[in-house]
Tab-separated table of C-alpha atoms (C1' of nucleotides) in Angstrom:
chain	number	residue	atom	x	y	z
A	1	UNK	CA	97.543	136.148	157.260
A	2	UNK	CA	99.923	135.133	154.543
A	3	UNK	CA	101.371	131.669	154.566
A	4	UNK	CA	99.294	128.792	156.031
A	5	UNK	CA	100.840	126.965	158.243
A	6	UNK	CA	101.569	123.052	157.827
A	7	UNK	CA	102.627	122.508	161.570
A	8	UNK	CA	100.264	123.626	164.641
A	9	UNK	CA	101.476	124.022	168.030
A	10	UNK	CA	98.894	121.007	168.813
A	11	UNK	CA	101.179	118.829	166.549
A	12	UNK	CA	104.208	119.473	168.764
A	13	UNK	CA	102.361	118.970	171.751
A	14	UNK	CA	100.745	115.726	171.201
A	15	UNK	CA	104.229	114.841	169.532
A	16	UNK	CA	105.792	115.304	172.905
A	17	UNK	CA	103.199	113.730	174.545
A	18	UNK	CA	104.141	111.057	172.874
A	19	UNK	CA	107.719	110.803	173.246
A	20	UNK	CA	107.305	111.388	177.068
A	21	UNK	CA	104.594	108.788	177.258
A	22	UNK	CA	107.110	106.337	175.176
A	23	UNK	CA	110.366	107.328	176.735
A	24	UNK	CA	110.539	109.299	179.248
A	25	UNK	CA	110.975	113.111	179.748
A	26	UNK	CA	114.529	112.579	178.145
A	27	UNK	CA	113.383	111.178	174.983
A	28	UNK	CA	111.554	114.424	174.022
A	29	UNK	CA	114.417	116.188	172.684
A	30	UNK	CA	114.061	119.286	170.262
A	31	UNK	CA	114.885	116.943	167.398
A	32	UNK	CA	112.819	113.962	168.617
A	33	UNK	CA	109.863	116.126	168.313
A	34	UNK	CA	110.416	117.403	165.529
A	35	UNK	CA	111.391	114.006	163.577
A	36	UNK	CA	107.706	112.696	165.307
A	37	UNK	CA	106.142	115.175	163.607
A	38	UNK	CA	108.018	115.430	160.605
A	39	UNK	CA	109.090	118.849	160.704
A	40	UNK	CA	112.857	120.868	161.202
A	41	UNK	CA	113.045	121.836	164.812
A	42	UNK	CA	113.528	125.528	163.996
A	43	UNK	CA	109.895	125.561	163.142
A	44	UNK	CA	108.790	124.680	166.812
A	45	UNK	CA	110.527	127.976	167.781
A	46	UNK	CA	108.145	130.165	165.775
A	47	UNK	CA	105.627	128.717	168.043
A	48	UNK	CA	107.521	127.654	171.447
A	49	UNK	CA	110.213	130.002	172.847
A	50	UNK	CA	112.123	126.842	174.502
A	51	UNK	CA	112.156	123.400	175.165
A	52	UNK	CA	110.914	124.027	178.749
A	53	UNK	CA	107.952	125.817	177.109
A	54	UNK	CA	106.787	122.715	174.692
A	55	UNK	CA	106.934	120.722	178.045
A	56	UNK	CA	104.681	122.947	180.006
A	57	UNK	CA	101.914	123.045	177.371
A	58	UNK	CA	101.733	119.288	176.916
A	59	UNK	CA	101.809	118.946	180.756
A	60	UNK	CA	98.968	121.908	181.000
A	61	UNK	CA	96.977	120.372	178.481
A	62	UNK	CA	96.899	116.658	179.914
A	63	UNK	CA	96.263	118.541	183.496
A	64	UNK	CA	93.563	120.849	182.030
A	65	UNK	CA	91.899	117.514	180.492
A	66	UNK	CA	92.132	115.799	183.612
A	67	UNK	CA	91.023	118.224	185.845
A	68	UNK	CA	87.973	118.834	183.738
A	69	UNK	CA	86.947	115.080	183.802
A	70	UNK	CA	87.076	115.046	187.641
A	71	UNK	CA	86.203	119.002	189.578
A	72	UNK	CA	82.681	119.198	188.125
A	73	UNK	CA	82.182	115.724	189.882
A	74	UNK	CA	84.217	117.153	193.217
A	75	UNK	CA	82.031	120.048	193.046
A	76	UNK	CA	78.420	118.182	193.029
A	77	UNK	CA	79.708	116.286	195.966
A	78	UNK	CA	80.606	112.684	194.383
A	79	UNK	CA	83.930	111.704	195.633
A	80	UNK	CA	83.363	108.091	195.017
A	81	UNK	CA	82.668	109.202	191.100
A	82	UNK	CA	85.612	111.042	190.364
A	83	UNK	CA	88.066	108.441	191.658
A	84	UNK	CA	85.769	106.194	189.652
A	85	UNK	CA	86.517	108.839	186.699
A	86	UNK	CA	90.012	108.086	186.379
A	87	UNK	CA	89.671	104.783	184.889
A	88	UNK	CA	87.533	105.952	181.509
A	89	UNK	CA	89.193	108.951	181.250
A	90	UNK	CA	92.435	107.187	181.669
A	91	UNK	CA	91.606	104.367	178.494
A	92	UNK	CA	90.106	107.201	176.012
A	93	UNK	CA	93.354	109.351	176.794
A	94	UNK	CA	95.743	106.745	176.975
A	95	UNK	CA	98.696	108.690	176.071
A	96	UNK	CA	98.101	111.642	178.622
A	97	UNK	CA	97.307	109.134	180.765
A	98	UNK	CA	100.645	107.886	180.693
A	99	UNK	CA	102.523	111.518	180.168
A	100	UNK	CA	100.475	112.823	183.325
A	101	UNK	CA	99.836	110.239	185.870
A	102	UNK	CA	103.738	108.200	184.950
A	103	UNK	CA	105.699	111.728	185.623
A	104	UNK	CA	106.289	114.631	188.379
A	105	UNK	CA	106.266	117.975	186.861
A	106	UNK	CA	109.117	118.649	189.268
A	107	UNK	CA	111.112	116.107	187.308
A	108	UNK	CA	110.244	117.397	184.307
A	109	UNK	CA	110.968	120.825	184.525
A	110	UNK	CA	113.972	120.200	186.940
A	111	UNK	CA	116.434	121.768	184.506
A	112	UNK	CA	114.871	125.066	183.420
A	113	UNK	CA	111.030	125.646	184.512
A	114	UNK	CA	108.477	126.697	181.508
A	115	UNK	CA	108.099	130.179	181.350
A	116	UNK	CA	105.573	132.876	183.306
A	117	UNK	CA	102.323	132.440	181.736
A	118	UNK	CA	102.542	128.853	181.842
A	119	UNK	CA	103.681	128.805	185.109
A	120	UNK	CA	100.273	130.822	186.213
A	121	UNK	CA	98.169	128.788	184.132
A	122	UNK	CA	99.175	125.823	185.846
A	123	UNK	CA	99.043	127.416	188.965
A	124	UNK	CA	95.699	128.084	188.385
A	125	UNK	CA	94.742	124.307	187.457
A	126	UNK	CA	96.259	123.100	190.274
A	127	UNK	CA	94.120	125.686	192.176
A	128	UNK	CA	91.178	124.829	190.610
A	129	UNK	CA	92.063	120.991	191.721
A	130	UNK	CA	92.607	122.232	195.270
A	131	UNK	CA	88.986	124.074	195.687
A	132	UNK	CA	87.222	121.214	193.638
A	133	UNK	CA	88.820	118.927	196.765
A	134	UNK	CA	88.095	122.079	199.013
A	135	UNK	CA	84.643	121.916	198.142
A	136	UNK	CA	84.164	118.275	198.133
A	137	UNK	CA	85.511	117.730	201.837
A	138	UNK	CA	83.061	120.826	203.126
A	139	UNK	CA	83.403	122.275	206.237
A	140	UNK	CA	84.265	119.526	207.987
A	141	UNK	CA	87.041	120.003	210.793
A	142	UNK	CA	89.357	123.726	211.544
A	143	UNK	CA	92.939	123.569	210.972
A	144	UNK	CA	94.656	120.700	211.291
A	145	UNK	CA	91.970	118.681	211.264
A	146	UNK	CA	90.577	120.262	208.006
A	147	UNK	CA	94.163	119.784	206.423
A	148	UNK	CA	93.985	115.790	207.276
A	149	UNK	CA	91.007	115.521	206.110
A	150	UNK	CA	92.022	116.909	202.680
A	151	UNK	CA	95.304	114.349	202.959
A	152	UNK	CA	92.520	111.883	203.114
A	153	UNK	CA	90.303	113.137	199.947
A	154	UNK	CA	93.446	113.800	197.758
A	155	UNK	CA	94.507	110.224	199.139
A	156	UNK	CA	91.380	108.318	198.444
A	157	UNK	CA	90.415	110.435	195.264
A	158	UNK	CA	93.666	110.902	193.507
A	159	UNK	CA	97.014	109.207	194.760
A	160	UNK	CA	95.290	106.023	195.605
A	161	UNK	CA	93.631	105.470	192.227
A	162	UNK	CA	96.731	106.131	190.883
A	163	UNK	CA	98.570	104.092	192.488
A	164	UNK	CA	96.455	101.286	191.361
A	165	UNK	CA	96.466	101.862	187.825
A	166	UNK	CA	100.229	102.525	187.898
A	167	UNK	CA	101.673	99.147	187.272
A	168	UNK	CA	99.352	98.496	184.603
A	169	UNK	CA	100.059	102.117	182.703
A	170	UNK	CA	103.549	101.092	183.200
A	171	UNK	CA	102.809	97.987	181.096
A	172	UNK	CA	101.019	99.505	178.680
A	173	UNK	CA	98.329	97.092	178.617
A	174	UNK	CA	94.921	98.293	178.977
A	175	UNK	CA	93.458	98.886	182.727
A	176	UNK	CA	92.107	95.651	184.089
A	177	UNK	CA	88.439	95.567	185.241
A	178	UNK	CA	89.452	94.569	189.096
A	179	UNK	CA	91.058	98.131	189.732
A	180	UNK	CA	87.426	99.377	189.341
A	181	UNK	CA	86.641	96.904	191.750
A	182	UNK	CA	89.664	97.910	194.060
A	183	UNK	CA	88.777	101.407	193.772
A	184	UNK	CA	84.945	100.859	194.994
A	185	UNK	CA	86.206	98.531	197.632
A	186	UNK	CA	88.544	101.309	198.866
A	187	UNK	CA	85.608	104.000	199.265
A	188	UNK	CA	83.626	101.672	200.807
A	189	UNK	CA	86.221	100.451	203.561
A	190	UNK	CA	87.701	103.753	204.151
A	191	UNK	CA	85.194	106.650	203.753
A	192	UNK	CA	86.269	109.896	203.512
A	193	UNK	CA	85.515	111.259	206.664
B	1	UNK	CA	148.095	97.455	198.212
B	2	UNK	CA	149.722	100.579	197.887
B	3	UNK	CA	148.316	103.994	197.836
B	4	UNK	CA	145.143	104.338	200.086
B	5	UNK	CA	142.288	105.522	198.542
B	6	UNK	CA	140.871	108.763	199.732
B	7	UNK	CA	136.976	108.108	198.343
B	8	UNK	CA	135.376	105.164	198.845
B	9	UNK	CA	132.336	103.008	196.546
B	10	UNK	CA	129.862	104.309	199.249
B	11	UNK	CA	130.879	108.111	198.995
B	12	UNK	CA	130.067	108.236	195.819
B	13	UNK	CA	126.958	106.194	196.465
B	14	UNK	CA	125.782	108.640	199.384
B	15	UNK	CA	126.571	111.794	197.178
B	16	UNK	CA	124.576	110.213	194.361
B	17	UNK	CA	121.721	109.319	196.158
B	18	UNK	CA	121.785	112.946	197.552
B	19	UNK	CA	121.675	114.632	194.351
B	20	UNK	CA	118.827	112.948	193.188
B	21	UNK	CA	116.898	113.523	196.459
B	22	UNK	CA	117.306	116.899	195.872
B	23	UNK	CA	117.234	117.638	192.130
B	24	UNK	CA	115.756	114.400	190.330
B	25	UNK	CA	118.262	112.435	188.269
B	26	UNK	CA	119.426	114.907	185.654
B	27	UNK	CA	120.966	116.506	188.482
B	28	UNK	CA	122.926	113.518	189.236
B	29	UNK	CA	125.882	114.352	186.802
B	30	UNK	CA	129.707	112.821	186.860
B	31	UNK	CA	130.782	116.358	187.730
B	32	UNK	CA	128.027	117.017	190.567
B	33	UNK	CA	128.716	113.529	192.092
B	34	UNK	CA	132.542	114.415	192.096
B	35	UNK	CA	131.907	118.038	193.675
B	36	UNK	CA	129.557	116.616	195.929
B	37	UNK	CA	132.595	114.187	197.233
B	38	UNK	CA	135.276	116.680	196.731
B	39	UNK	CA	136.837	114.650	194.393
B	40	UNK	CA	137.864	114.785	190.531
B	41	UNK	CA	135.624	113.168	188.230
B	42	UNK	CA	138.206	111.057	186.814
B	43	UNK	CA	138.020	109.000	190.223
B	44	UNK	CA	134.659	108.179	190.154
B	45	UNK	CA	135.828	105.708	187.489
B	46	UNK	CA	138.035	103.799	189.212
B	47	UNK	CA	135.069	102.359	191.043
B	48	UNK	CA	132.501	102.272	188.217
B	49	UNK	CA	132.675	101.815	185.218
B	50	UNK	CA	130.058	104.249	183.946
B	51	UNK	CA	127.238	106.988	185.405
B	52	UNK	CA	124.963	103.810	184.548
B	53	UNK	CA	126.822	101.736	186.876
B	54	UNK	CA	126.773	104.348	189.866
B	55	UNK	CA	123.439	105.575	189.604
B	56	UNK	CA	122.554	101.435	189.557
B	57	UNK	CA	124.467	100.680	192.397
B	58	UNK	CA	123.056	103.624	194.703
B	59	UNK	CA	119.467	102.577	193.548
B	60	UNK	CA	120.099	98.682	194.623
B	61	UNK	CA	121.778	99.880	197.774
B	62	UNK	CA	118.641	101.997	198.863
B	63	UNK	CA	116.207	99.198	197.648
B	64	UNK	CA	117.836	96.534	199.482
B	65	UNK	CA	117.720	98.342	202.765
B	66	UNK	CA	114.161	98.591	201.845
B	67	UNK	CA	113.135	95.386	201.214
B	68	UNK	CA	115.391	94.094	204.041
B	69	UNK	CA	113.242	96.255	206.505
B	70	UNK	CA	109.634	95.057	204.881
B	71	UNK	CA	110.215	91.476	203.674
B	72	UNK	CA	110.844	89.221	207.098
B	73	UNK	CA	107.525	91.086	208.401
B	74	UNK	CA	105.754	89.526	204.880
B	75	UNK	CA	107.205	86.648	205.596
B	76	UNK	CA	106.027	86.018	208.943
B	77	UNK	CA	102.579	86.839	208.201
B	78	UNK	CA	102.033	91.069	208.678
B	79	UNK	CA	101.190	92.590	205.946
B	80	UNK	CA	99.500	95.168	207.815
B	81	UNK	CA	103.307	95.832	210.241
B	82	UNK	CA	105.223	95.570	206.729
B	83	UNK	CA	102.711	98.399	205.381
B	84	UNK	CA	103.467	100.607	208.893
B	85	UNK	CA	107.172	99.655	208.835
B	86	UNK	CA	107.493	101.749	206.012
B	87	UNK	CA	107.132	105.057	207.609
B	88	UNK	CA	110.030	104.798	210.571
B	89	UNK	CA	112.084	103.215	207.727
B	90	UNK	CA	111.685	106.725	205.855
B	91	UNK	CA	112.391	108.705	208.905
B	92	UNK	CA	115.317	106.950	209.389
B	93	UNK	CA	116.503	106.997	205.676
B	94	UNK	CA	115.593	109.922	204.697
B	95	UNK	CA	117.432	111.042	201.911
B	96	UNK	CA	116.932	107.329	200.481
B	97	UNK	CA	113.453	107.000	201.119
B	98	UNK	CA	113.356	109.873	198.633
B	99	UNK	CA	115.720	108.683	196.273
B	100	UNK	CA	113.857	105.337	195.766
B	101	UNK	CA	110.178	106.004	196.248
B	102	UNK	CA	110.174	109.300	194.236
B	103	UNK	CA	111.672	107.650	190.902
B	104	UNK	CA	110.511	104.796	189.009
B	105	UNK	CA	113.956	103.087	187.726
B	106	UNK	CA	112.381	103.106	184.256
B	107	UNK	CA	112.946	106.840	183.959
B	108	UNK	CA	116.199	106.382	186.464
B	109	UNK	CA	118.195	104.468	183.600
B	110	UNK	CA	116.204	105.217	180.358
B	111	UNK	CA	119.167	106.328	178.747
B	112	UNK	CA	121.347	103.390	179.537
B	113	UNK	CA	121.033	100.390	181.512
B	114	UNK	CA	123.044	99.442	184.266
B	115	UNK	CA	126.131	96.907	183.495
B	116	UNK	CA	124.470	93.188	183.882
B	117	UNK	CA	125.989	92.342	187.310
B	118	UNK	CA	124.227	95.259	188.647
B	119	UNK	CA	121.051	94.646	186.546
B	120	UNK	CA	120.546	91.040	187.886
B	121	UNK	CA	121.569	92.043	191.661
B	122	UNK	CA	118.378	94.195	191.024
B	123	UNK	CA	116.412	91.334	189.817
B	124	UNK	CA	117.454	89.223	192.643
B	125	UNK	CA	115.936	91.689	194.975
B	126	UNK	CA	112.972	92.463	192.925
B	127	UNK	CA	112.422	88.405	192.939
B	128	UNK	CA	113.045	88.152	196.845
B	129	UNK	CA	110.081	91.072	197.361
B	130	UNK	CA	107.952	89.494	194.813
B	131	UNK	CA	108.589	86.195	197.091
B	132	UNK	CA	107.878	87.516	200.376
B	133	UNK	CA	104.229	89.298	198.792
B	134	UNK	CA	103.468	85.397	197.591
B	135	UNK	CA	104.490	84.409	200.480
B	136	UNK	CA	102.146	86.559	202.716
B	137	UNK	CA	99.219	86.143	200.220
B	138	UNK	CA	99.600	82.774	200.429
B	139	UNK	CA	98.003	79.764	198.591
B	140	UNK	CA	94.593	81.859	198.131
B	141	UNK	CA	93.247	81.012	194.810
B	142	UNK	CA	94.746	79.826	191.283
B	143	UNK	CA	95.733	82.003	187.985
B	144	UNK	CA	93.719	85.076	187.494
B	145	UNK	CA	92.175	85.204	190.754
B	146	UNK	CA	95.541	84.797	192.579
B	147	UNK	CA	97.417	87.564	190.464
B	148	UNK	CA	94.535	89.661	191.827
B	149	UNK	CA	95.288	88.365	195.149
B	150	UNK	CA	98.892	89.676	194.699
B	151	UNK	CA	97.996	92.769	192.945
B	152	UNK	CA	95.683	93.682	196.202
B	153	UNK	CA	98.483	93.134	198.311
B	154	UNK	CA	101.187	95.153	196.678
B	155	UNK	CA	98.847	97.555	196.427
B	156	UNK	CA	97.796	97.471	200.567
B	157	UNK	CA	101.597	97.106	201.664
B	158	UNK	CA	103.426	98.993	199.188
B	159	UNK	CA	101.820	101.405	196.790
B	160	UNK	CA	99.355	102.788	198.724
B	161	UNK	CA	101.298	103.478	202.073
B	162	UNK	CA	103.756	105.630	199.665
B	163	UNK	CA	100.926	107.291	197.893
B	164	UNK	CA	100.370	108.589	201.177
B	165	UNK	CA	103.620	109.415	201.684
B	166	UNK	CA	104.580	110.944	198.387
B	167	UNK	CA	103.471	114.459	198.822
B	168	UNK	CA	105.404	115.001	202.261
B	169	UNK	CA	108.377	113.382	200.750
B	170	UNK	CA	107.960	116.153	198.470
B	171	UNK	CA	107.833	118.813	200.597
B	172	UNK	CA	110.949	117.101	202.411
B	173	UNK	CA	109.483	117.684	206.088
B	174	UNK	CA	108.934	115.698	208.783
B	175	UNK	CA	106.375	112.705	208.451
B	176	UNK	CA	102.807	113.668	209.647
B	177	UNK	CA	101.828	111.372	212.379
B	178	UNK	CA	98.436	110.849	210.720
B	179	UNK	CA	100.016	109.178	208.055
B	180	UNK	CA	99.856	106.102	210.546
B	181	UNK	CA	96.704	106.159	211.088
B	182	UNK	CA	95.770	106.490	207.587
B	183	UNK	CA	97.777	103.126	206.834
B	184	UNK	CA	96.367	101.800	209.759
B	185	UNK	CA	92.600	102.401	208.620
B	186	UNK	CA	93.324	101.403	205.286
B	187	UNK	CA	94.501	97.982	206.373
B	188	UNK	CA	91.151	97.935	208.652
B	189	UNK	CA	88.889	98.433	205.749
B	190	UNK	CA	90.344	96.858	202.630
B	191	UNK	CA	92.083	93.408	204.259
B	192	UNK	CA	93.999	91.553	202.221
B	193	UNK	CA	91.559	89.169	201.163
C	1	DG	C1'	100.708	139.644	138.718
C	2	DG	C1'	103.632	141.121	142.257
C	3	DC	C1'	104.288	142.114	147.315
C	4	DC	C1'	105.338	140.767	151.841
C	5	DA	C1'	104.592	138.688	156.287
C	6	DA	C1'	104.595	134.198	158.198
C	7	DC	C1'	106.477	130.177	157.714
C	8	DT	C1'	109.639	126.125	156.416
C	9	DA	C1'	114.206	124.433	156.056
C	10	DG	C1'	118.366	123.041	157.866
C	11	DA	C1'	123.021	124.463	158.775
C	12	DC	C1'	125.376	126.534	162.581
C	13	DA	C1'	127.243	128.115	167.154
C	14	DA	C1'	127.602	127.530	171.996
C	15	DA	C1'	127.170	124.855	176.141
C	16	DG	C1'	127.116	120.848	178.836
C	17	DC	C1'	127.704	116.188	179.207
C	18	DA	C1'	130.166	111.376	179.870
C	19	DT	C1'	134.257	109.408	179.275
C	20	DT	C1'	139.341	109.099	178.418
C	21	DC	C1'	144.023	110.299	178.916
C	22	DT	C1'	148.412	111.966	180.801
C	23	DA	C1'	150.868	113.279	184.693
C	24	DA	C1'	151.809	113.344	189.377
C	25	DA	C1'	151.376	111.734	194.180
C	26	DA	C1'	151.152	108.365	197.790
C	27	DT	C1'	152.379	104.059	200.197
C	28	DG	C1'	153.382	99.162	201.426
C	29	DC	C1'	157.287	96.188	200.498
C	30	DC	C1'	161.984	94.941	199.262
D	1	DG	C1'	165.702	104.637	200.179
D	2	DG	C1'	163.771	103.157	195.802
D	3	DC	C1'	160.140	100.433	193.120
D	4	DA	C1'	155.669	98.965	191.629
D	5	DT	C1'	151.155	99.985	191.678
D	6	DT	C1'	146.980	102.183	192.999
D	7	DT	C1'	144.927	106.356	193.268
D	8	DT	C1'	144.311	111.355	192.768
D	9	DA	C1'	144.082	115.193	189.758
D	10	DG	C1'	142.157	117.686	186.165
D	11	DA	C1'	142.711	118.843	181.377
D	12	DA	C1'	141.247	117.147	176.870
D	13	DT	C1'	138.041	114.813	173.693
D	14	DG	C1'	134.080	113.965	171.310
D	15	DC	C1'	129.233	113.698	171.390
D	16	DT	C1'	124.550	115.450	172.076
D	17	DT	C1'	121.745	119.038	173.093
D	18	DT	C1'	119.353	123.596	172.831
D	19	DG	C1'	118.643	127.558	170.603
D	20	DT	C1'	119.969	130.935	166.603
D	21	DC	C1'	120.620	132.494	162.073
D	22	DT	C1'	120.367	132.918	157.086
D	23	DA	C1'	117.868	131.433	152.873
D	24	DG	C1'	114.261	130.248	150.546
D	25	DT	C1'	109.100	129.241	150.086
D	26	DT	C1'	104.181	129.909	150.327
D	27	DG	C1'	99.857	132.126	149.441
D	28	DG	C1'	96.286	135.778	150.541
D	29	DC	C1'	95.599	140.513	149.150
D	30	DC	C1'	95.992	144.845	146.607
DNA sequence: GGCCAACTAGACAAAGCATTCTAAAATGCC
DNA sequence: GGCATTTTAGAATGCTTTGTCTAGTTGGCC
C-alpha cells in the first residue's frame, strides 16, 4: 500500500444512493456523483469500471440490506413479521428505502446492464429472496397451485406493503403509523394460504 | 388546408407509448419515436413542441382511458367492480396498461416537465380520480380519520390490484386468472371501511 | 531521504441526444 | 396550371454524457 485513499467506493455508492433517491436514476450522472461527494469523476473509475457498475452496487447493497432484514424472518416461519419488517427497516434506511422500493432495476439498468459479477451477485440475492419465500409458503400445493400460492406470499409479504408505503416514500415524509395498521389488517383478512 | 399529413398526433402517441412498454423511458428517444413511425424526426415537431410534450400527451392519453374505465364504477358505489375492472382493462390495453402502471410520472418527466396545457389536463384527471375515490368513500369521518379513509381505499382499488399485477406485466404474458380471485379475496377481507 | 505504486485531478475525445434549419414535395384553391 | 401553405425529409447544430488520458501528488517502505 502506498497512497491512502481519500474516496472509498462506499462514498460513491451512498452518493448515488442519494442522487437516485433525490432525482431519479437520471440524476446520478458520472459528474453528479462525483460533485456529491466532492471528488473528480476520474477517481470513481479507479474503483468502478462504468456507470452501469456504480448503479449495480448501490442497488446490491440496498437489496443485500433488505433482504437481510426480512429472509431470517421468512425462514423461522413469520410471514406476518417480515411484512411488518418493512416499515422499521424502511425509517432507519430512509434513503435505500427510497432508491430500492421507488425504482425497477429493469429501469435502471435499461441502457447498459452492470457487469458479470454483479449480475451473479444479484442473482443470488434475488435467489436467496425466492427460497426465504420458498421456505415460508412450505409444501403447500404441486405446480400451479404451489406457484399461486407464492403470487400470494410475495403479494401479501412484499408488493402489498409496498404499495402502501409508496405514496408516503414518494412524499418524503416519514411513514404514518396507520400503514402498520393496514398491513396487520391485511394478514389478518387475507391469510396466506 | 393543403398538403395532407402523412403521420398523425396519435401515431406518434402509439409509437411512444410502445417504446416505453418495451424499454422504459430512456428508450423513448425523438429518433426511436420517428423510426418507430417511419417518419423523420423533424416531423414529430410539427405536432409537439418538445419530447416533454409527447411523452406528456401519450401518458394523459393512457391515464384517461384508465380512469374513464374505473371512475363511473366509484361513482356508483363499487369499489370492489372498479378494483376487478382493472384487469380486462389491461388485457384490452395492453401495451398501455404497461406504459402507465409500470412508471411513476415523477421519473417519466424528471428531466423536464410537460408544457402547462398538458400539465393541468393531467391535473384535471388526477382531480376527477381523486373525486370519484371521495366520492365512493363517502362522508365517513372528518380530517385525519377520513384521509385514512381515502388512503384505505386507493390502496383496495388501485394500488394493490396493480401490485398484483406488476410482476406479470413484467413478464408481458397473459394475465393469470387467479389474479381475480386474489382481488376478489382482498376486497372480502379488508372492506373499505 | 528517495522510490514507486496507488491515487487525485481535471482536461479531453467520442458518442448520443434534443432541437433547429434549409430544401423539397404535396395539395386544395384560384 | 400556378400559388400559398402545410408537411415531409434529413442534415446540421450544440449540448450533455460517459469514459479515457496525461500530469501531478501522496505516503509507506527500504
Amino acid at each position: 500500500m502506498v497512497r491512502t485513499a481519500r474516496f472509498t467506493e462506499d462514498d460513491f455508492i451512498e452518493a448515488t444512493m442519494a442522487l437516485v433517491a433525490e432525482g431519479g436514476p437520471a440524476a446520478a450522472t458520472m459528474q453528479a456523483i462525483a460533485r456529491q461527494v466532492g471528488a473528480p469523476t476520474g477517481s470513481i473509475y479507479h474503483r468502478f469500471e462504468s456507470r452501469a457498475a456504480v448503479l449495480g452496487a448501490a442497488w446490491n447493497a440496498a437489496y443485500a440490506s433488505f433482504v437481510g432484514a426480512l429472509a431470517p424472518l421468512l425462514h423461522s416461519g413469520r410471514p406476518r413479521e417480515a411484512a411488518l419488517a418493512i416499515l422499521p427497516w424502511s425509517r432507519e434506511n430512509a434513503r435505500r428505502a427510497r432508491f430500492l422500493l421507488l425504482n425497477e432495476p429493469v429501469t435502471l439498468f435499461e441502457d447498459t446492464p452492470p457487469p458479470a459479477p454483479l449480475r451473479q451477485a444479484l442473482e443470488r440475492l434475488e435467489d436467496e429472496f425466492d427460497a426465504a419465500f420458498r421456505a415460508c409458503v412450505g409444501a403447500c400445493g404441486e405446480g400451479d397451485l404451489r406457484e399461486e400460492a407464492l403470487a400470494r406470499a410475495k403479494f401479501l409479504i412484499f408488493d402489498a406493503p409496498i404499495a402502501i408505503l409508496r405514496p408516503h416514500l414518494m412524499k418524503g415524509g416519514t411513514l404514518p403509523p396507520f400503514a402498520e395498521r393496514m398491513i396487520a389488517e391485511l394478514h389478518a383478512g387475507m391469510p396466506l394460504a
